mmCIF file of C-alpha atoms and ligand atoms in Angstrom:
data_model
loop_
_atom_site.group_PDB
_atom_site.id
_atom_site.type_symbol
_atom_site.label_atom_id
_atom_site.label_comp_id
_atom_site.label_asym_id
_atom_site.label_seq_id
_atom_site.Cartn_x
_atom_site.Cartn_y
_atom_site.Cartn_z
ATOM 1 C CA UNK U 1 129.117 116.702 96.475
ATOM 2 C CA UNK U 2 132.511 115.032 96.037
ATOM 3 C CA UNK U 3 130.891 111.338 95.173
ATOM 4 C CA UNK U 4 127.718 112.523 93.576
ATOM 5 C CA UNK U 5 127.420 111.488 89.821
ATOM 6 C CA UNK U 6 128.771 114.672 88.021
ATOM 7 C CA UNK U 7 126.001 115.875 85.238
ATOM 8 C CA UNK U 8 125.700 118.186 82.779
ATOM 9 C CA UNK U 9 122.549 119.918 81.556
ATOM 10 C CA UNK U 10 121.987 120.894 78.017
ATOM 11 C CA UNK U 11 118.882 123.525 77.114
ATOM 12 C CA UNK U 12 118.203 123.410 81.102
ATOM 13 C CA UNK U 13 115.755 125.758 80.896
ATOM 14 C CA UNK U 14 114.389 126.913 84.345
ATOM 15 C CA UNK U 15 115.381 123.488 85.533
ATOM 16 C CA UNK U 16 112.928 121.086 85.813
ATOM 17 C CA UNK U 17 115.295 118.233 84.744
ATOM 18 C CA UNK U 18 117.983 119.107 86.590
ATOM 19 C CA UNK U 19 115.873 119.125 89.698
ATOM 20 C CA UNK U 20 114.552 115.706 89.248
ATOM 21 C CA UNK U 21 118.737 114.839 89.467
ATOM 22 C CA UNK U 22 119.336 116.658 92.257
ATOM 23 C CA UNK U 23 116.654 115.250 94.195
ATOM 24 C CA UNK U 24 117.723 111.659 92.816
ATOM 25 C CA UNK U 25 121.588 112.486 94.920
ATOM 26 C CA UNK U 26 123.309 114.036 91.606
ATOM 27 C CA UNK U 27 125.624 116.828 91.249
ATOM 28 C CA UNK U 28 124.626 119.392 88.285
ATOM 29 C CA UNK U 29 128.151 121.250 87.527
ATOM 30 C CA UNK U 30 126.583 123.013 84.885
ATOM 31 C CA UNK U 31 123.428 124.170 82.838
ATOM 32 C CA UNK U 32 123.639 125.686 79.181
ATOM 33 C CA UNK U 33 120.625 128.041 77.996
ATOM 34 C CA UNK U 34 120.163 130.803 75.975
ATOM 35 C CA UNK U 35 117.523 132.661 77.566
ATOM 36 C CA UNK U 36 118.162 134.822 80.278
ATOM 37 C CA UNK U 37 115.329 134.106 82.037
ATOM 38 C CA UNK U 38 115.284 130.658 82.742
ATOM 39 C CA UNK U 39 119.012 130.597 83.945
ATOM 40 C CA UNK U 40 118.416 133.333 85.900
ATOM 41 C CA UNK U 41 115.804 130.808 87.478
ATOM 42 C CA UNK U 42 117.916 127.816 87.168
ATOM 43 C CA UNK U 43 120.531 129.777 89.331
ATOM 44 C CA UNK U 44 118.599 131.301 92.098
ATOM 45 C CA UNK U 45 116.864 127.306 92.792
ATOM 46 C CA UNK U 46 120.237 125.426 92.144
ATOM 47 C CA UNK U 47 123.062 127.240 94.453
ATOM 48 C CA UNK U 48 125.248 124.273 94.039
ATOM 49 C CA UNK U 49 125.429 124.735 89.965
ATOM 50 C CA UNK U 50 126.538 126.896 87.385
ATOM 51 C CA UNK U 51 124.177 128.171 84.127
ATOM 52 C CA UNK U 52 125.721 129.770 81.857
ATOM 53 C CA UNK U 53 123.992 131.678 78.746
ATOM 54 C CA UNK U 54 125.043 130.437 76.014
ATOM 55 C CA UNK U 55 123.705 129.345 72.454
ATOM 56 C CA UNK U 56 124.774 125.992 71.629
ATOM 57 C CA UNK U 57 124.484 126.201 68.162
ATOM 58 C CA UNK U 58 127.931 128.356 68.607
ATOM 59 C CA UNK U 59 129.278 127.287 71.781
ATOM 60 C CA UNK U 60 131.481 124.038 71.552
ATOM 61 C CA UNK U 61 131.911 121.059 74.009
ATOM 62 C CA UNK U 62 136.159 122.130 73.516
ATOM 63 C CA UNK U 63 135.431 125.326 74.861
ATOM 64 C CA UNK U 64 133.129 124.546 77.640
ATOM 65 C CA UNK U 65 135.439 121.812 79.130
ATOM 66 C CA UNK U 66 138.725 124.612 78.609
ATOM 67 C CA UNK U 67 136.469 127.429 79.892
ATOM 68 C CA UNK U 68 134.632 125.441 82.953
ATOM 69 C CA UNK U 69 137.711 123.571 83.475
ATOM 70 C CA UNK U 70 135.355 120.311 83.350
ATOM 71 C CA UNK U 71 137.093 117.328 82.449
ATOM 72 C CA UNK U 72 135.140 114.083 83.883
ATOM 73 C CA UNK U 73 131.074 114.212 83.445
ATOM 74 C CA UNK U 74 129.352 111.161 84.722
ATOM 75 C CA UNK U 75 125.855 112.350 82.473
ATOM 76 C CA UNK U 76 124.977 114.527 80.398
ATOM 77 C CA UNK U 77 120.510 115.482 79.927
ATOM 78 C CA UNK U 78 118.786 117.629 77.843
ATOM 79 C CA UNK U 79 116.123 118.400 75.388
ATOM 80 C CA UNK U 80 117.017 120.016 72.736
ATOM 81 C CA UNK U 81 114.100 121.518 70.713
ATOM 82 C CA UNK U 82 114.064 119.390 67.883
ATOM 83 C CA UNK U 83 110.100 120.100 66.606
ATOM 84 C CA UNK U 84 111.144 120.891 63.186
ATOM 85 C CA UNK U 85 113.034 117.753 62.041
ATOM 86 C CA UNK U 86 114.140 117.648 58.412
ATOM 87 C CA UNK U 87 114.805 113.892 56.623
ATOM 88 C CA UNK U 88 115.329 113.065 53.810
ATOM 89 C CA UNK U 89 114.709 109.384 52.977
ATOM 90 C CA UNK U 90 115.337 108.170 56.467
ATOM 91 C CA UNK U 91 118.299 110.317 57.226
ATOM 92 C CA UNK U 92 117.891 113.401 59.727
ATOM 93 C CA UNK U 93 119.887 116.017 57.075
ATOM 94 C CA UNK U 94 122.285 118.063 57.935
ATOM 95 C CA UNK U 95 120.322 121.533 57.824
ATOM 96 C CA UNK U 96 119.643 124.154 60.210
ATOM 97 C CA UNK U 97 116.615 122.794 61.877
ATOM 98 C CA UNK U 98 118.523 119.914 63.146
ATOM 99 C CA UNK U 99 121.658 121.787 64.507
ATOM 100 C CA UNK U 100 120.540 121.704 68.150
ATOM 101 C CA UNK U 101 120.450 117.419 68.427
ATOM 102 C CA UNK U 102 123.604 117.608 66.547
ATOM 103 C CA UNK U 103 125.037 119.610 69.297
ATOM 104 C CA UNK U 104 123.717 117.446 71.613
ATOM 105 C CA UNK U 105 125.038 114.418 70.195
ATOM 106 C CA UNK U 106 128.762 116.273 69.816
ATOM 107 C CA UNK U 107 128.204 116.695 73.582
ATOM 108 C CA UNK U 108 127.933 113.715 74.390
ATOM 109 C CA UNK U 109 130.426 112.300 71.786
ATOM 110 C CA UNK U 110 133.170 114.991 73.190
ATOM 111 C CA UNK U 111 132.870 114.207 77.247
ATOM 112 C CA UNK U 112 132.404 110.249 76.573
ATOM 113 C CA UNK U 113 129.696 109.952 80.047
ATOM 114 C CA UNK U 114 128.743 107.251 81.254
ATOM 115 C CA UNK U 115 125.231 107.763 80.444
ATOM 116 C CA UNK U 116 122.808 109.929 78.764
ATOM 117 C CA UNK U 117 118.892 110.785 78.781
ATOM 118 C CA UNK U 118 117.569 113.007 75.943
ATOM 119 C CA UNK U 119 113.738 114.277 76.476
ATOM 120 C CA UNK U 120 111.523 115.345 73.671
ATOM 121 C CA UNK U 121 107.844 115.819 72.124
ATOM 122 C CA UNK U 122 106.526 112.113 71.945
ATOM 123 C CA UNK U 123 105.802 112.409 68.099
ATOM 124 C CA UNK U 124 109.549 112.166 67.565
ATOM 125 C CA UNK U 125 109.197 108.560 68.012
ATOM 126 C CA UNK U 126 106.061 108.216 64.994
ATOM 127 C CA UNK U 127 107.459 111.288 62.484
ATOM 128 C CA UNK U 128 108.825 109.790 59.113
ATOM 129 C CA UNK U 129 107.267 106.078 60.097
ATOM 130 C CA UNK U 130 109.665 106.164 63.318
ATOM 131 C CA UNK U 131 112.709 107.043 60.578
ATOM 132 C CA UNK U 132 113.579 109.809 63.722
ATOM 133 C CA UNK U 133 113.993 107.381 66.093
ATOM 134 C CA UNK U 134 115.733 104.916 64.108
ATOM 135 C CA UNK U 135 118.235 107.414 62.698
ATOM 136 C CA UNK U 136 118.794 108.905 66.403
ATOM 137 C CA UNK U 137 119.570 105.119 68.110
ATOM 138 C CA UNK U 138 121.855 104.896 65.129
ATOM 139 C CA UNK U 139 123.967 108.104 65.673
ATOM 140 C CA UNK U 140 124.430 107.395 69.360
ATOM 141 C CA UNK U 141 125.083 103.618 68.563
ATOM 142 C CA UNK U 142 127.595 104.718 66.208
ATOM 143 C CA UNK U 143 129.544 106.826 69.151
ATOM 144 C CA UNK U 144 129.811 103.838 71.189
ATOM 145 C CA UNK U 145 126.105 104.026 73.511
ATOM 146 C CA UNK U 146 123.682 101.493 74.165
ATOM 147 C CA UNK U 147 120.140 102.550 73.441
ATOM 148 C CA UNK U 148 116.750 102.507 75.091
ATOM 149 C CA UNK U 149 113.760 104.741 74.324
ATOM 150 C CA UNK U 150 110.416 105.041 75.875
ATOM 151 C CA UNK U 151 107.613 107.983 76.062
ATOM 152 C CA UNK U 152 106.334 108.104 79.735
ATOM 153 C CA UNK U 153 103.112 109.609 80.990
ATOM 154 C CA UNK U 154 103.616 112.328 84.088
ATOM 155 C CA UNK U 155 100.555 110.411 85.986
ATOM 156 C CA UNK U 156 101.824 107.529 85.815
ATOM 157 C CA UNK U 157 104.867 109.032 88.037
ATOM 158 C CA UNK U 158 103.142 111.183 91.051
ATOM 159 C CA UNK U 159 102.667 114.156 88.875
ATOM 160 C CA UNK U 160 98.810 115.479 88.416
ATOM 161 C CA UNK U 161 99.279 116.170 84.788
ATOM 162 C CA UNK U 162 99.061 113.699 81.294
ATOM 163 C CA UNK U 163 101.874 114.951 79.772
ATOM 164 C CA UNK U 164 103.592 112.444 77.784
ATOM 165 C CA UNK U 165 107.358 112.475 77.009
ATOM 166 C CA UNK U 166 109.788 110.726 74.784
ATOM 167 C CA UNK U 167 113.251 109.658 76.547
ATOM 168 C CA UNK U 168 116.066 108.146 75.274
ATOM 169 C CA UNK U 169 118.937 106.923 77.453
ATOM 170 C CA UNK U 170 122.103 105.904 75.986
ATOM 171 C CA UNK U 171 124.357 103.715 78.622
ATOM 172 C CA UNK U 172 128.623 103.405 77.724
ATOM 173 C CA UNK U 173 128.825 99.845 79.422
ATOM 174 C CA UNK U 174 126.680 98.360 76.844
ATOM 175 C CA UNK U 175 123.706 97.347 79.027
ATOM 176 C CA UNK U 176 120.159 98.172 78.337
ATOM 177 C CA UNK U 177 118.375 100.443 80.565
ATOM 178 C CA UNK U 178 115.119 99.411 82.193
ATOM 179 C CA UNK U 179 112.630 102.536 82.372
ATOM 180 C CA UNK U 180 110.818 102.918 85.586
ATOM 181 C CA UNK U 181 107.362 100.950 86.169
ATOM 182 C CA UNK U 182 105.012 103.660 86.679
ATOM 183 C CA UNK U 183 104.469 104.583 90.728
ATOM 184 C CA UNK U 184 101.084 105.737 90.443
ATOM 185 C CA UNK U 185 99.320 104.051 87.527
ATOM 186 C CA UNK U 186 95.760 103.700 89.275
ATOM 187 C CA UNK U 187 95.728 106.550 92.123
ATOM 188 C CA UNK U 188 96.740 109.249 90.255
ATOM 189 C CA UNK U 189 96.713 112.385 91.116
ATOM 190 C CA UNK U 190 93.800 114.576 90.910
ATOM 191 C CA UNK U 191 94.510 118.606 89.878
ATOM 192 C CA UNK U 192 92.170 119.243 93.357
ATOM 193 C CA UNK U 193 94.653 117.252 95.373
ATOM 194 C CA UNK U 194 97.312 119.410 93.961
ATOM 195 C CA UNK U 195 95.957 123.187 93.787
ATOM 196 C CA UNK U 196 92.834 123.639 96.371
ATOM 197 C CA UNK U 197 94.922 125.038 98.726
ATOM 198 C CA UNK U 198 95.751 128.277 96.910
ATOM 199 C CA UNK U 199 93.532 130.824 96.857
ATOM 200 C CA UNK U 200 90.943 132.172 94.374
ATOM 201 C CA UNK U 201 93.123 135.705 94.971
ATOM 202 C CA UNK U 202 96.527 136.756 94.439
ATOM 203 C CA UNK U 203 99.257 136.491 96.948
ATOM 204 C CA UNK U 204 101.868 138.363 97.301
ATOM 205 C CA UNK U 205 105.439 136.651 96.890
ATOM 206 C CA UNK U 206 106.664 135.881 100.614
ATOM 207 C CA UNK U 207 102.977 135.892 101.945
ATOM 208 C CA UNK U 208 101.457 132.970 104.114
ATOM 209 C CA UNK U 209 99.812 130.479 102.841
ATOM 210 C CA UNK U 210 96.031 130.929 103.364
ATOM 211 C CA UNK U 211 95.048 127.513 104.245
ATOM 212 C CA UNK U 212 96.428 124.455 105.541
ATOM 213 C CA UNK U 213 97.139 121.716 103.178
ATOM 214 C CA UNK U 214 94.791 119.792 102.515
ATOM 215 C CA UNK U 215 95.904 116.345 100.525
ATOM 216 C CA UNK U 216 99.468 114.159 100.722
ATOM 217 C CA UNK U 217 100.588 115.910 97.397
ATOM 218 C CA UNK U 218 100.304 119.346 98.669
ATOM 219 C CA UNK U 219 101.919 118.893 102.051
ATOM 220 C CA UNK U 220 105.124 116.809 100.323
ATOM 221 C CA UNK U 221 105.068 119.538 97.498
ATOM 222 C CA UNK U 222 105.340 122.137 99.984
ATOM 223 C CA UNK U 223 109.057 120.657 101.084
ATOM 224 C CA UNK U 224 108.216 122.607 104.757
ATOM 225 C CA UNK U 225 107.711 125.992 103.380
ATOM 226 C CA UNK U 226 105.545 128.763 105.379
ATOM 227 C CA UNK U 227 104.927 130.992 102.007
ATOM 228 C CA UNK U 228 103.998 131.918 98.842
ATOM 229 C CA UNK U 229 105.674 132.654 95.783
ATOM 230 C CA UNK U 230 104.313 133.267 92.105
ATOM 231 C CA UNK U 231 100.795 133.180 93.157
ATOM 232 C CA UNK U 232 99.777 136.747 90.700
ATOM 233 C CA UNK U 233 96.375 135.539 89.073
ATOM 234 C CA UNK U 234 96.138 136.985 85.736
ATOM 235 C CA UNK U 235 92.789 139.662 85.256
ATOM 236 C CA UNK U 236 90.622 138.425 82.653
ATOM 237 C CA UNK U 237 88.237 140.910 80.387
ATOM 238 C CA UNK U 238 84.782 141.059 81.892
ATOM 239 C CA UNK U 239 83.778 139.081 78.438
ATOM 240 C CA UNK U 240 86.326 136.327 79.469
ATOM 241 C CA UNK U 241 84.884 136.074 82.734
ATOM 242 C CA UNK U 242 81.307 135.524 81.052
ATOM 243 C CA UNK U 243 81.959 132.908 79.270
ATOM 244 C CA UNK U 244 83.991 130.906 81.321
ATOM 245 C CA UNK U 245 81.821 130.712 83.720
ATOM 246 C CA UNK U 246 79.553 128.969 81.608
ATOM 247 C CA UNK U 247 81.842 126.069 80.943
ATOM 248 C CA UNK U 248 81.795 122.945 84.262
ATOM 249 C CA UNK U 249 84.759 121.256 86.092
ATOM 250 C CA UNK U 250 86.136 119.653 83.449
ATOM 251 C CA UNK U 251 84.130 120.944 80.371
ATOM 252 C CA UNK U 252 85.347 123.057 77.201
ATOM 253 C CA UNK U 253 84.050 125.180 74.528
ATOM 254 C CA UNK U 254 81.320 122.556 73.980
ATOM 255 C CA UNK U 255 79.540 123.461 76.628
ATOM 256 C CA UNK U 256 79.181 126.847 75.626
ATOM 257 C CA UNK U 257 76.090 128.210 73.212
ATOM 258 C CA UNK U 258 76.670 127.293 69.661
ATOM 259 C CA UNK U 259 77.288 131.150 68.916
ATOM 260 C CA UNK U 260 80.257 130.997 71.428
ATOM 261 C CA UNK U 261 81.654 127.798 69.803
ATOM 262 C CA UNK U 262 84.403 129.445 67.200
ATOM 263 C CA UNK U 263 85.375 132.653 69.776
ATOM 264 C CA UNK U 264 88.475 131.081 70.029
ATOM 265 C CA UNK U 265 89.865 129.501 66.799
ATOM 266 C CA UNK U 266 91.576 126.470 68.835
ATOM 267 C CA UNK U 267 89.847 123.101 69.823
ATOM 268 C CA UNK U 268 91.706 123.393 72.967
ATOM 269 C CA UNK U 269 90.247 126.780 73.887
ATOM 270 C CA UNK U 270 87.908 127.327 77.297
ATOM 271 C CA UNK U 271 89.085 124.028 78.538
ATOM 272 C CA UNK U 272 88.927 123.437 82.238
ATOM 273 C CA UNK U 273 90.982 121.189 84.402
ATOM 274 C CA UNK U 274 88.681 118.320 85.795
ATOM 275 C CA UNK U 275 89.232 118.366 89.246
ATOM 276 C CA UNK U 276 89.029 114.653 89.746
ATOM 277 C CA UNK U 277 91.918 114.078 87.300
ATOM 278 C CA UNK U 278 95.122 114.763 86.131
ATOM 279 C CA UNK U 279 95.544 118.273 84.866
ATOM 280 C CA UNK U 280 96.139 117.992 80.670
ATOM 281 C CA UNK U 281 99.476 119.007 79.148
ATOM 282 C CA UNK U 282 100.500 122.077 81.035
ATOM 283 C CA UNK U 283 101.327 124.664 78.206
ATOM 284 C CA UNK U 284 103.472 127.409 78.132
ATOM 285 C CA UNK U 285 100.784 130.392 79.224
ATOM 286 C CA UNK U 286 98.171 130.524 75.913
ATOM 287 C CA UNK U 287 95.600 131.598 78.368
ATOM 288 C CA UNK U 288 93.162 128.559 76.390
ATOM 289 C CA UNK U 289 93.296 126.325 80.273
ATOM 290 C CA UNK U 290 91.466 127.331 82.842
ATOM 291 C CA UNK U 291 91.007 126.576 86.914
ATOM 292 C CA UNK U 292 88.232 123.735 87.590
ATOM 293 C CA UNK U 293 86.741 126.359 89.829
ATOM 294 C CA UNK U 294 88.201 130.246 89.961
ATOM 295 C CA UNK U 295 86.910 131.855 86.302
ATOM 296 C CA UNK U 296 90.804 132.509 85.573
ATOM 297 C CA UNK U 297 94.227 130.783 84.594
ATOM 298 C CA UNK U 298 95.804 128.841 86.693
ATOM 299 C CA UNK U 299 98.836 131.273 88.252
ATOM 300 C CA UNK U 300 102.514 130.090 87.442
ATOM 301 C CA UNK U 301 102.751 127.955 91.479
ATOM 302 C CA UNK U 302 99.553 126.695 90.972
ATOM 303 C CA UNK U 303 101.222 125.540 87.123
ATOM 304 C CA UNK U 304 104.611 124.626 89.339
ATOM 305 C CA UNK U 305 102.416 122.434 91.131
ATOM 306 C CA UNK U 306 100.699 120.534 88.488
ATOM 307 C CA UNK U 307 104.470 120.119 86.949
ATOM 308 C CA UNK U 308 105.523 118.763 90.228
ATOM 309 C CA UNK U 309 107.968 121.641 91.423
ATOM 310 C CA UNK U 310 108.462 121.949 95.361
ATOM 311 C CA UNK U 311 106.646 124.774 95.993
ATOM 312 C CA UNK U 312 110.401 126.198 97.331
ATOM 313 C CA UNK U 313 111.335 126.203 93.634
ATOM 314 C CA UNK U 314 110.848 130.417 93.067
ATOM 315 C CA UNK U 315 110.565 131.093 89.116
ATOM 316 C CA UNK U 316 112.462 134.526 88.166
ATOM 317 C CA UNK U 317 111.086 137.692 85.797
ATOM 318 C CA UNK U 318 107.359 138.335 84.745
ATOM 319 C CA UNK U 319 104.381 136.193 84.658
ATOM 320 C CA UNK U 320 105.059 135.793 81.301
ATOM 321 C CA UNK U 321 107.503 134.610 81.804
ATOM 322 C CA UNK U 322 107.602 132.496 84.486
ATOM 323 C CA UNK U 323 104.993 130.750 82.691
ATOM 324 C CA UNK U 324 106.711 129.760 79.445
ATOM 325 C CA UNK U 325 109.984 128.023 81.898
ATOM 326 C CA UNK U 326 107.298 126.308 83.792
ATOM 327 C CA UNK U 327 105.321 124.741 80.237
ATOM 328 C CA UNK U 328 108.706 123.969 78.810
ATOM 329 C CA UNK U 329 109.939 122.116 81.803
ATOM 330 C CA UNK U 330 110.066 118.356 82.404
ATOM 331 C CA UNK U 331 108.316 117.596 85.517
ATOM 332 C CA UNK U 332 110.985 116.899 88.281
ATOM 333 C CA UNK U 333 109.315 114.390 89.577
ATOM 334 C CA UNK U 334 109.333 112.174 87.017
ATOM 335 C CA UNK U 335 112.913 113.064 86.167
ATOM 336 C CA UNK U 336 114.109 111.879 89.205
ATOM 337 C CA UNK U 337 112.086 108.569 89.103
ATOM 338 C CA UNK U 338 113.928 108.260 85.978
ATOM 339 C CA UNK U 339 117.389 109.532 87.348
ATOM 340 C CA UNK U 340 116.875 106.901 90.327
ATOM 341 C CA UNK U 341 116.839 103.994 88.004
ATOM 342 C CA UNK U 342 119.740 105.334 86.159
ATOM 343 C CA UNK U 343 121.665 105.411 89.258
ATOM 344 C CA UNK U 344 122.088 101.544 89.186
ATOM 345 C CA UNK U 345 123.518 102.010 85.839
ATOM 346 C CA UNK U 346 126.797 104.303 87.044
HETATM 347 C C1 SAM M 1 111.994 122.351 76.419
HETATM 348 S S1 SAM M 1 113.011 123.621 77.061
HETATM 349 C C2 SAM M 1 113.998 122.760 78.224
HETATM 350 C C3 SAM M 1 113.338 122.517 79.532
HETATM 351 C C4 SAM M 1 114.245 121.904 80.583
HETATM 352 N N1 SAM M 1 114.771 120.618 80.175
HETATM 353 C C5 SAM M 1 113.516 121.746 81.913
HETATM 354 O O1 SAM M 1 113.230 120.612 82.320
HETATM 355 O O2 SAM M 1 113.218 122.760 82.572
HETATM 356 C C6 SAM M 1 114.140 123.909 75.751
HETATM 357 C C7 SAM M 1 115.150 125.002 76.019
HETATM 358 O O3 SAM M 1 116.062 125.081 74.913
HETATM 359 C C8 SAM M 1 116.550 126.391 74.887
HETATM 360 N N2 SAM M 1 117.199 126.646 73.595
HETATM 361 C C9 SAM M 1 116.646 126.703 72.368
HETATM 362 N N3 SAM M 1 117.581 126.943 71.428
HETATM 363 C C10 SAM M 1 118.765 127.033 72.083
HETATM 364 C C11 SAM M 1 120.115 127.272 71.661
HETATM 365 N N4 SAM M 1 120.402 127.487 70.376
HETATM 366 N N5 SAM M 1 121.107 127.288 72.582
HETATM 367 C C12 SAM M 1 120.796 127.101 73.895
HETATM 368 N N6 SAM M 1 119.543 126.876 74.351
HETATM 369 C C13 SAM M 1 118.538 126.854 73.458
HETATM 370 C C14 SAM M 1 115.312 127.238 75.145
HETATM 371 O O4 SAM M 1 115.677 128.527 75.609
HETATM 372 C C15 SAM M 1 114.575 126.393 76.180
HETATM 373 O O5 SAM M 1 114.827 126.856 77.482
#
């Protein structure tokens, strides 16, 4: 642990982020969150760290390093929510809606690391003509970091999903950092490559797994594990059921009679995955997705899976739950393709 590149994680969440560091060789000393839940998570999968609950619109950097007794952090990650962005002109305002990047920034500003990566919704990069962005390079250039920004798709990475990402990494020494080239820009994977293994049933947690694997993703993904966790398929109203079942791999609402078309007042509603691609943007449990094949949700593993989480990564509380820390979560996967190149930077 001693020589690992110590890192901090802001807003961890479940973990997601932090995982993709760990699995890159880095040492997480500590996650901040608010909710329960996910740290509760973030604790059970990361014995070698500490989250803490804590809301860091209150809690300072002063305090943390005094009460943590944390003096030297190589990097410091995070996403802090930051959907409802105020400017005015092309300044991000002070108000309330922009507290939690402010806290980030006084982070980083406070512990000086070496580097930092900040994740957020890709439209931060086009909101206010790119004002955001500009005004974001601008505070961190200001506190003495070199910046770099990029949004990433998840396919491009090794992870069955087209999520898209904005990152920006902020390096001390002055040099620019060089984003990974994708790994997987033409053989992506397919959401059958990473889910047909799991039954059409429930399992219970700590039951065997009913099949053998049965593509490359699924074996790596199950990191040697013999069971099951978080496998509970939600029941769906016989109504549900119905008209699901009208909709193909890969179809949505369209393919449903006209006088089905507005039962759900979403354009993303009675979507299914297409099981020869990517999975879309994971969400965080609006019951809209559904499985290319079973007439149900995917479960929260068979979600973990399409986010890229070892399938030894156990997510805490209800399926409500553990649904919501799964859609929030960066997919450690490409974290740690990310936290790989940033290595060479430390
Ligand atoms: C997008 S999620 C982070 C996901 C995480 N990076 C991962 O990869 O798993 C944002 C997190 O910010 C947390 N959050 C929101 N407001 C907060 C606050 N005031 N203080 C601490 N955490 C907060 C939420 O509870 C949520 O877990």
């Amino acid at each position: 642990m001693n020589n690992k590149p110590k890192v901090i994680d802001l807003f961890c969440g479940c973990g997601g982020l932090s995982q993709g560091f760990i699995d890159a060789g880095y040492n997480i000393i500590l996650g901040i969150d608010k909710w329960q839940d996910a740290i509760e998570t973030f604790n059970f999968n990361h014995k070698n760290s500490n989250g803490i609950v804590a809301d860091l619109l209150t809690l300072s950097p002063e305090t943390v390093s005094k009460n943590e007794k944390i003096d030297n952090v190589d990097v410091i990650i995070g996403g802090p929510p930051c959907q409802g962005f105020s400017i005015a002109g092309k300044r991000i305002v002070d108000d309330e809606r922009n507290q939690l990047y402010k806290s980030f920034l006084h982070y980083v500003e406070f512990f000086k690391p070496k580097a930092f990566l900040m994740e957020n919704v890709p439209n931060i990069m086009s909101i206010g003509k790119g004002a955001i962005k500009e005004q974001i390079i601008i505070d961190f250039e200001k506190i003495g970091y070199k910046m770099s920004n990029k949004i990433l798709l998840a396919s491009d990475y090794g992870v069955p999903q087209n999520r898209k990402r904005a990152f920006f990494v902020g390096l001390r020494d002055g040099s620019l950092f060089d984003f990974p080239e994708p790994t997987t820009p033409d053989n992506k994977i397919t959401s059958m490559e990473a889910i047909s293994d799991l039954p059409e049933h429930t399992l219970k947690d700590g039951e065997s797994y009913s099949s053998d694997s049965k593509s490359n993703y699924q074996k790596q993904i199950r990191n040697g594990n013999k069971v099951v966790f978080n496998h509970q398929i939600t029941e769906h109203k016989n109504k549900t059921i119905e008209i699901i079942a009208m909709v193909p791999d890969g179809g949505n609402y369209k393919s449903l009679p006209k006088e089905l078309h507005s039962t759900r007042k979403v354009n993303i509603a009675w979507t299914r995955l297409n099981s020869n691609r990517p999975s879309f943007t994971i969400d965080t449990g609006h019951n809209h997705h559904f499985h290319y094949e079973f007439n149900r949700v995917p479960t929260a593993r068979e979600s973990a899976r399409l986010q890229s989480f070892h399938d030894d990564f156990i997510f805490k509380k209800g399926k409500t739950s553990q649904l919501k820390q799964i859609g929030n979560a960066v997919p450690p996967l490409l974290a740690k393709e990310i936290a790989i190149k940033l290595k060479k930077h430390l």
